[in-house]
Amino acid sequence: MEFHVCTLFPEMIEQGCQTSILGRAMDKGLISIDTTNIRDFSTNKHMKVDDYPYGGGAGMVMQAEPVYAACESAKQKMGGQARVIYLTPQGRVFDQKMAEEFAREDHLVFLCGHYEGIDERVLEEVVTDSVSIGDYVLTGGELPAMVMIDAIARLVPGVLNNDVSADIESFHDDLLEYPQYTRPAVWHDKEVPQVLLSGHHARIEEWRYEKSVERTAKWRPDLLEKHKKNTCIQ
Ligand code: 4HQ
């Protein structure tokens, strides 16, 4: 799967995505993450890409033409058909279901704004999907793009060592994960729950499910309601 990010800060994307699992996925050729620097498409002799907002107000607005040229160039590199995702608090809120939907694409272009945002006219022409990663205000779209790339890339077959389809199934259950333990069996006088040392797989499964339900009830009662609806219990 090919990801392409249009941004004024390509080094942020490059640095942020080359580590750990995403880095290994790139080395293995399972995904690629390329960047286009919007500044390279400035039409201004000082390489400026922003200007004052019409109507006044605080901050600067990114100009339409460099953003347009950067996005068109990125799309061209991907065969001209890719969806263009704009990161904005005004977008649809990103969740696992959206990650699964985007993971079915072969190419994705991300458009990251900075300052007060981007001239609305270019957004109308190039953006196919507006997405928010949550109800808070960030300084730029780069971190949201990286959040999305991380969540989507781990669904690409081979990126994780374990079985991805099993992972998708478990989130569809709308339950939080059960607690995990590793050696040593006793740490700070705390013992690993006995059932996990028993080797009794059916009982372990049952215990984990109970813990998942317990945690979801405590921290995400909204998710537990969804879970109950979908599994038709109680
Ligand atoms: N932004 N989810 C970029 C966000 C945001 C979010 C604010 C987007 C600043 C320039 N993006 N602009 N939350 O806070 O996606």
PDB file of C-alpha atoms and ligand atoms in Angstrom, residues 86-89 112-118 131-142 144, ligand 1:
ATOM      1  CA  TYR A  86      -7.723  16.344   4.513  1.00  0.00           C
ATOM      2  CA  LEU A  87      -7.044  16.375   8.260  1.00  0.00           C
ATOM      3  CA  THR A  88      -9.397  18.798  10.006  1.00  0.00           C
ATOM      4  CA  PRO A  89     -11.474  19.049  13.210  1.00  0.00           C
ATOM      5  CA  CYS A 112      -1.807  18.452   6.030  1.00  0.00           C
ATOM      6  CA  GLY A 113      -2.674  22.060   6.767  1.00  0.00           C
ATOM      7  CA  HIS A 114      -0.874  24.415   9.104  1.00  0.00           C
ATOM      8  CA  TYR A 115      -1.591  27.854  10.562  1.00  0.00           C
ATOM      9  CA  GLU A 116      -5.321  28.721  10.369  1.00  0.00           C
ATOM     10  CA  GLY A 117      -5.894  26.188   7.579  1.00  0.00           C
ATOM     11  CA  ILE A 118      -6.135  26.184   3.770  1.00  0.00           C
ATOM     12  CA  VAL A 131     -11.219  13.369   8.606  1.00  0.00           C
ATOM     13  CA  SER A 132     -10.699  14.420  12.253  1.00  0.00           C
ATOM     14  CA  ILE A 133      -8.776  12.290  14.761  1.00  0.00           C
ATOM     15  CA  GLY A 134     -10.722  13.728  17.699  1.00  0.00           C
ATOM     16  CA  ASP A 135     -12.251  16.788  19.327  1.00  0.00           C
ATOM     17  CA  TYR A 136      -9.160  18.829  20.189  1.00  0.00           C
ATOM     18  CA  VAL A 137      -7.128  21.439  18.293  1.00  0.00           C
ATOM     19  CA  LEU A 138      -3.619  20.680  17.025  1.00  0.00           C
ATOM     20  CA  THR A 139      -1.070  22.961  15.325  1.00  0.00           C
ATOM     21  CA  GLY A 140      -0.987  20.938  12.094  1.00  0.00           C
ATOM     22  CA  GLY A 141      -2.346  17.947  10.228  1.00  0.00           C
ATOM     23  CA  GLU A 142       0.933  15.975  10.338  1.00  0.00           C
ATOM     24  CA  PRO A 144      -3.261  13.190  12.556  1.00  0.00           C
TER      25      PRO A 144
HETATM   26  N1  4HQ B   1      -6.094  20.382  13.069  1.00  0.00           N
HETATM   27  N2  4HQ B   1      -7.893  16.047  13.579  1.00  0.00           N
HETATM   28  C1  4HQ B   1      -4.879  21.031  11.012  1.00  0.00           C
HETATM   29  C2  4HQ B   1      -6.570  19.429  13.966  1.00  0.00           C
HETATM   30  C3  4HQ B   1      -7.001  18.071  13.534  1.00  0.00           C
HETATM   31  C4  4HQ B   1      -7.698  17.138  14.331  1.00  0.00           C
HETATM   32  C5  4HQ B   1      -6.011  21.742  13.535  1.00  0.00           C
HETATM   33  C6  4HQ B   1      -5.859  20.115  11.647  1.00  0.00           C
HETATM   34  C7  4HQ B   1      -5.091  22.636  12.744  1.00  0.00           C
HETATM   35  C8  4HQ B   1      -4.307  23.339  10.589  1.00  0.00           C
HETATM   36  N3  4HQ B   1      -6.809  17.481  12.358  1.00  0.00           N
HETATM   37  N4  4HQ B   1      -5.180  22.411  11.315  1.00  0.00           N
HETATM   38  N5  4HQ B   1      -8.135  17.285  15.584  1.00  0.00           N
HETATM   39  O1  4HQ B   1      -6.655  19.711  15.131  1.00  0.00           O
HETATM   40  O2  4HQ B   1      -7.365  16.270  12.374  1.00  0.00           O
END
